[in-house]
Coordinates of C-alpha atoms in Angstrom, one line a residue:
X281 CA 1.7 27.4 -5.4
X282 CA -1.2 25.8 -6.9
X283 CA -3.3 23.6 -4.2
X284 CA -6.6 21.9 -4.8
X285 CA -8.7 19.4 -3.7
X286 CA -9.1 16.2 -5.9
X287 CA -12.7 15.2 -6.4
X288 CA -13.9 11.3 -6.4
X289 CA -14.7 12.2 -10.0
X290 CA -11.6 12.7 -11.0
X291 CA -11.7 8.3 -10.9
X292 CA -13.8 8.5 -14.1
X293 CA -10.9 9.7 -16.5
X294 CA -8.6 7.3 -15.5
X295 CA -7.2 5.8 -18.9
X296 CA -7.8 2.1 -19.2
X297 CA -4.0 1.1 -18.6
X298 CA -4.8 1.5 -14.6
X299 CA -7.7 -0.6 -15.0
X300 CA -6.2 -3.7 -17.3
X301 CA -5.9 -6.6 -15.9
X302 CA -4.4 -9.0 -18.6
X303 CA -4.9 -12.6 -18.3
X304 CA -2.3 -14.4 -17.2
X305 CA -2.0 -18.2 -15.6
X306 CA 0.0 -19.1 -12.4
X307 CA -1.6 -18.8 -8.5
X308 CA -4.9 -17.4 -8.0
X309 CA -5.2 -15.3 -4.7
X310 CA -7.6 -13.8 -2.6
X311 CA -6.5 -10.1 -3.5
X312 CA -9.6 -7.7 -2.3
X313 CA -7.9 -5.3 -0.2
X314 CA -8.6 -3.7 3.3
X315 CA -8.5 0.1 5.3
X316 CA -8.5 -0.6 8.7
X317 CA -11.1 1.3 10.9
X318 CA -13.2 3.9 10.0
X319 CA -15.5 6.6 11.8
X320 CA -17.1 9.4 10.9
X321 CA -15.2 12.3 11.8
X322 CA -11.3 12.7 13.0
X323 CA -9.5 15.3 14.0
X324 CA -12.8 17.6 13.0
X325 CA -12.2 16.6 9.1
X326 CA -15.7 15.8 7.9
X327 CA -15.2 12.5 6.2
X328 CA -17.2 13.4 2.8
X329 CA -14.4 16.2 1.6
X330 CA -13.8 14.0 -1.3
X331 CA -16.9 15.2 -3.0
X332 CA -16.3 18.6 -2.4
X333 CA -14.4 21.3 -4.0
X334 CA -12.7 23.9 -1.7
X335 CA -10.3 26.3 -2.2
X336 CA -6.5 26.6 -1.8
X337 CA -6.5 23.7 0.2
X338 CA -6.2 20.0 0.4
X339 CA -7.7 17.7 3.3
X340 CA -6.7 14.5 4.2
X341 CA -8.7 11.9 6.4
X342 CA -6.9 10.1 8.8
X343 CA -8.3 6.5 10.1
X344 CA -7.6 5.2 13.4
X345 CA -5.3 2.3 13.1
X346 CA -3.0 4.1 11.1
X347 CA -3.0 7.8 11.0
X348 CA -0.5 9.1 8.9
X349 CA 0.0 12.6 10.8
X350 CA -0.2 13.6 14.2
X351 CA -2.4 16.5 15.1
X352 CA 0.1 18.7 15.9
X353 CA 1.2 18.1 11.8
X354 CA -3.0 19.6 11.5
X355 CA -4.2 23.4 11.5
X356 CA -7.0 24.2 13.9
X357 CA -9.2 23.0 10.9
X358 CA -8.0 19.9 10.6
X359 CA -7.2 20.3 7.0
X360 CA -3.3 19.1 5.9
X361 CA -2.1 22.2 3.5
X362 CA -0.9 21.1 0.5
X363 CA 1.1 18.0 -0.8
X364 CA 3.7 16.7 0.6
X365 CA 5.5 14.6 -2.0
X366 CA 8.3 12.8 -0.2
X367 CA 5.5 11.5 2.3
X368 CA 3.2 10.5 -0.9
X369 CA 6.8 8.9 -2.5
X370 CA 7.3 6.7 0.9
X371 CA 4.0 5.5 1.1
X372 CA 3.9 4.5 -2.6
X373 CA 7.4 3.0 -2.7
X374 CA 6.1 0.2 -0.1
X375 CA 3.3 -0.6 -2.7
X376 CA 6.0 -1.3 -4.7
X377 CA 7.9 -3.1 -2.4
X378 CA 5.5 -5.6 -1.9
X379 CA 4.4 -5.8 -5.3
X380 CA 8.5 -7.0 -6.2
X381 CA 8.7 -8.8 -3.0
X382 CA 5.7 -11.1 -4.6
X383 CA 7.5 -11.4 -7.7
X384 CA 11.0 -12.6 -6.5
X385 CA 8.8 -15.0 -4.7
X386 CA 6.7 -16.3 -7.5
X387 CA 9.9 -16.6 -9.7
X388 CA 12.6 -18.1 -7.3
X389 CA 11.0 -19.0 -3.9
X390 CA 12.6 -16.4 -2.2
X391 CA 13.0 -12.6 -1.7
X392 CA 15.1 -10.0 0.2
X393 CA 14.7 -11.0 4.1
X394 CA 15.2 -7.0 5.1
X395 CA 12.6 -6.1 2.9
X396 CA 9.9 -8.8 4.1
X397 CA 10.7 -8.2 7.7
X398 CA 10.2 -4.2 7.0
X399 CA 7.0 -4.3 4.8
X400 CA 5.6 -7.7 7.8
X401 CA 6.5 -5.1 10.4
X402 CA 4.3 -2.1 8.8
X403 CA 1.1 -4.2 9.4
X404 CA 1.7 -4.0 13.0
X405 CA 2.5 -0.3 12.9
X406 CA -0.8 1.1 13.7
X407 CA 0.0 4.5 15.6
X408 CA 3.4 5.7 13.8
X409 CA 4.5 9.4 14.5
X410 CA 5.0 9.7 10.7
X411 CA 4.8 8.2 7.3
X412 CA 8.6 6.9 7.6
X413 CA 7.8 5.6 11.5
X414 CA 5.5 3.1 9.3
X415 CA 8.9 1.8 7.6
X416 CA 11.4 1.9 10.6
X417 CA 12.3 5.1 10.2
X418 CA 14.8 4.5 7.6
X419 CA 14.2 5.2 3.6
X420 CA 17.0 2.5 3.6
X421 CA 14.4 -0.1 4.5
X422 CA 12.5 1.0 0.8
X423 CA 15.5 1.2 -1.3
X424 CA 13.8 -2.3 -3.1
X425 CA 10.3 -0.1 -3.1
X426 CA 11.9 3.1 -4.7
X427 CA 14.0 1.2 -7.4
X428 CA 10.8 -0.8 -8.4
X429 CA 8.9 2.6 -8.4
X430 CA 11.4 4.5 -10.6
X431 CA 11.3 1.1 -12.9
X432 CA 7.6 1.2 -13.2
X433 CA 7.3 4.9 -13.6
X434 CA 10.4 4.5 -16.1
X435 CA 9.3 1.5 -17.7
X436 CA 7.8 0.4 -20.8
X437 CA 5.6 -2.1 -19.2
X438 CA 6.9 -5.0 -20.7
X439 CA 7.9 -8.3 -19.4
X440 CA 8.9 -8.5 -15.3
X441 CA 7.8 -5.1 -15.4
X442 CA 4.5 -5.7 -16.6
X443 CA 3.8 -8.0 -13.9
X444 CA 5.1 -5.3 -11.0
X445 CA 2.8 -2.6 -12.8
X446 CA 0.0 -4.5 -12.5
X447 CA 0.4 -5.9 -9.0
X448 CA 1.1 -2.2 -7.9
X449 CA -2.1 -0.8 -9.9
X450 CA -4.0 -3.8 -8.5
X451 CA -3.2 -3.3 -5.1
X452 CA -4.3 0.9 -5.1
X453 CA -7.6 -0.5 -7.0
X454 CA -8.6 -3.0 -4.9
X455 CA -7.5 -0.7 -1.3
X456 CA -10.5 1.8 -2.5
X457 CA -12.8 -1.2 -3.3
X458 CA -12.4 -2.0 0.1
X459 CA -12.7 1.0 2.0
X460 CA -16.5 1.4 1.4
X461 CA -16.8 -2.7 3.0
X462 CA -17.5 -1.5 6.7
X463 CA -17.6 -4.9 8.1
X464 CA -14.7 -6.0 6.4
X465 CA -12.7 -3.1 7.6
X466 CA -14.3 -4.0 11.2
X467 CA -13.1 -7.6 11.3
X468 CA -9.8 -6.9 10.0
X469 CA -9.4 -4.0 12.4
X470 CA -10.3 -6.8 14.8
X471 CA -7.3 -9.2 13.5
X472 CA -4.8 -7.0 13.4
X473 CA -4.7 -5.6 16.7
X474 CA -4.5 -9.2 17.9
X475 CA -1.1 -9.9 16.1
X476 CA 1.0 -8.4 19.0
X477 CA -0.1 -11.0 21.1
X478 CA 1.3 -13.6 18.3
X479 CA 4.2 -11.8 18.0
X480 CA 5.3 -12.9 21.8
X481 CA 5.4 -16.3 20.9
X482 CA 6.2 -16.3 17.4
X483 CA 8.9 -14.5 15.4
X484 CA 7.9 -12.0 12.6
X485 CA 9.4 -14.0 10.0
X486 CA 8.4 -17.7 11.3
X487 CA 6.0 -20.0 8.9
X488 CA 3.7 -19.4 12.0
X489 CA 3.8 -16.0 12.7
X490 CA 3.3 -15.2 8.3
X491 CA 0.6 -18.2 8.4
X492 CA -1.4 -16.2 10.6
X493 CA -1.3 -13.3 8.3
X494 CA -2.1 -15.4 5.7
X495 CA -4.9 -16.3 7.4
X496 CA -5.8 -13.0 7.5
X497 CA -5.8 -12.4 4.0
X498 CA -7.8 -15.6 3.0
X499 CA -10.5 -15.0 5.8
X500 CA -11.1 -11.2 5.1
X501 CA -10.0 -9.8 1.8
X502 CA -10.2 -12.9 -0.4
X503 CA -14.1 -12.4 0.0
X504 CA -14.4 -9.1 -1.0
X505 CA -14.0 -9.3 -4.7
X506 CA -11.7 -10.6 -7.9
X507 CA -8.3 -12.1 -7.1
X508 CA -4.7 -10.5 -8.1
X509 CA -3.5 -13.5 -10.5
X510 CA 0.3 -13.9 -9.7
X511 CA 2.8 -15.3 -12.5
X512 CA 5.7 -17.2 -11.6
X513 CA 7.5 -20.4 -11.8
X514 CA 4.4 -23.1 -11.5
X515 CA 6.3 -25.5 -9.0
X516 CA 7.6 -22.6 -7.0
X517 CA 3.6 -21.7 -6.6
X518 CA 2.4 -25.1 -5.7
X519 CA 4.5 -24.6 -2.5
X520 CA 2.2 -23.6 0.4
X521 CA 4.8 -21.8 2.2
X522 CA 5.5 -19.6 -0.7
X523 CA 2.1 -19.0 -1.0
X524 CA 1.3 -18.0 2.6
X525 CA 4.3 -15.7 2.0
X526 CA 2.8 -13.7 -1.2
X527 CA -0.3 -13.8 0.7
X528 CA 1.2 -12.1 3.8
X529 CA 2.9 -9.9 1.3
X530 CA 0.0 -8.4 -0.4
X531 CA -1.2 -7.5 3.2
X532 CA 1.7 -5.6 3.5
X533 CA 0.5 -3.8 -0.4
X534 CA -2.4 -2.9 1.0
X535 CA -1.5 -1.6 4.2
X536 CA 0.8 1.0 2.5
X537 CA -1.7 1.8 -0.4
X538 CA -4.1 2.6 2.3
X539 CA -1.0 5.1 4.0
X540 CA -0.7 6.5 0.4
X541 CA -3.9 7.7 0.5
X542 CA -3.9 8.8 3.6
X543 CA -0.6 11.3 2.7
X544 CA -2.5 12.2 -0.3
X545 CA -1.7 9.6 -2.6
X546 CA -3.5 9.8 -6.1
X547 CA -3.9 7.7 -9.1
X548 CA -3.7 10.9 -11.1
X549 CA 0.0 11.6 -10.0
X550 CA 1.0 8.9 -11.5
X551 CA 0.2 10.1 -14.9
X552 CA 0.3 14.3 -14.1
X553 CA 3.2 14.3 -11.7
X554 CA 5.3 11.4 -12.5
X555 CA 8.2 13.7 -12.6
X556 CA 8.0 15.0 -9.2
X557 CA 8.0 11.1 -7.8
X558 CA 10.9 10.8 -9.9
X559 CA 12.7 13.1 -8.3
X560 CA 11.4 12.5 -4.5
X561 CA 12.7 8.9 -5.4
X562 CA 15.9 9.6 -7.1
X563 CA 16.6 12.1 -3.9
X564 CA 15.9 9.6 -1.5
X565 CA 17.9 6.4 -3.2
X566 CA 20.8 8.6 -3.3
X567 CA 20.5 8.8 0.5
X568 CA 20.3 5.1 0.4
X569 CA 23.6 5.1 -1.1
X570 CA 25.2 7.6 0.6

């Protein structure tokens, strides 16, 4: 089986689809993105293997707040062999489960309660045993995330689906923009290991409780660069509850982007091995509906 390392390089022939960002009018949010702690060296795995080449194998770096594997999951090296495509389906399916969480809210106010609560919670995960730990253990809980992947990967980009492709591309664009902003990856490190403490007086899906994490969103990653531009029904927007909850929301995007790279996520799979996420994600829904 062929394995390989995937240089930083690779970024440059990305085709301009993954980089469009159409204009559109509605809410204007903060939308630079965050990866939580970082440090030099984990688990022995020298940070800078992205601009390397090496062969037969592929390494993964694991940060702090939310390692993906555990190192018994690691060889003596540290290195991660090889790709392991349900974990990079998982991961990617929350990015997607945010990015149609925001939409149901732009458009109607609203959005599935299981699925907020699940992607809310997976901020909070910071030490999961595994990449469906993050999720509650339960591919259930991304059954929204994996229909919206198969639509996007499926789709013709038009319409709804337009808008869902480019919240999901914006979210994996603006997670790498982030993760060479140490002090911003500091500070929100910093926030989010506080929201425990909220959590004992607030419940995860009270206007407090997803205020603060709004908060969070508009104090850190709102500085770091352009906004995502979200399209929906203008007097559902003007609502500042709704928009604390898209705000939260997008959190939620990022924290899974930054999982899918973790697992080994890449922009190029998208486009080179669409059909083996179509098939991770058709396996798992049909679990879902089992």
């Amino acid at each position: 089986m062929r394995q390989h390392v995937e240089s930083c390089r690779h970024q440059r022939l990305l085709p301009s689809i993954l980089h469009h960002r159409p204009v559109f009018t509605g809410l204007m949010l903060g939308s630079s993105l965050f990866l939580w702690h970082h440090r030099p060296s984990l688990y022995g795995v020298d940070t800078q293997w992205r601009r390397t080449r090496q062969p037969a194998i592929f390494c993964a770096v694991n940060l702090p707040l939310f390692p993906a594997f555990t190192p018994s999951q690691m060889m003596s090296t540290g290195a991660i062999v090889a790709k392991n495509y349900d974990e990079i389906t998982l991961a990617m399916a929350g990015v997607c489960q945010s990015a149609q969480l925001v939409q149901q809210l732009a458009h109607q106010g609203n959005c599935n309660t299981d699925a907020l609560a699940t992607s809310l919670q997976s901020i909070l995960n910071i030490n999961p045993a595994n990449t469906l730990d993050v999720f509650g253990n339960s591919e259930g809980n991304l059954k929204i995330g994996l229909e919206t992947l198969l639509g996007i990967l499926n789709s013709s980009r038009e319409g709804l689906g337009a808008e869902l492709s480019r919240y999901t591309f914006s979210l994996m664009v603006l997670e790498r923009r982030l993760h060479n902003n140490r002090d911003a990856l500091n500070e929100l490190g910093s926030r989010i290991s506080q929201l425990d403490r909220q959590l004992e007086h607030y419940d995860l899906l009270s206007d407090t409780f997803i205020n603060v994490l709004a908060g969070i969103y508009v104090d850190v990653i709102s500085k770091l660069g352009p906004r995502i531009q979200v399209t929906g029904a203008q007097e559902v927007l003007k609502n500042a509850h709704i928009q604390a909850k898209v705000r939260a929301v997008l959190l939620a995007g990022i924290r899974a982007a930054v999982l899918w790279q973790q697992v080994g996520g890449s922009r190029l799979q998208l486009m080179f091995s669409r059909s083996k996420l179509v098939r991770h994600a058709q396996d798992m829904l049909s679990r879902c509906h089992a």
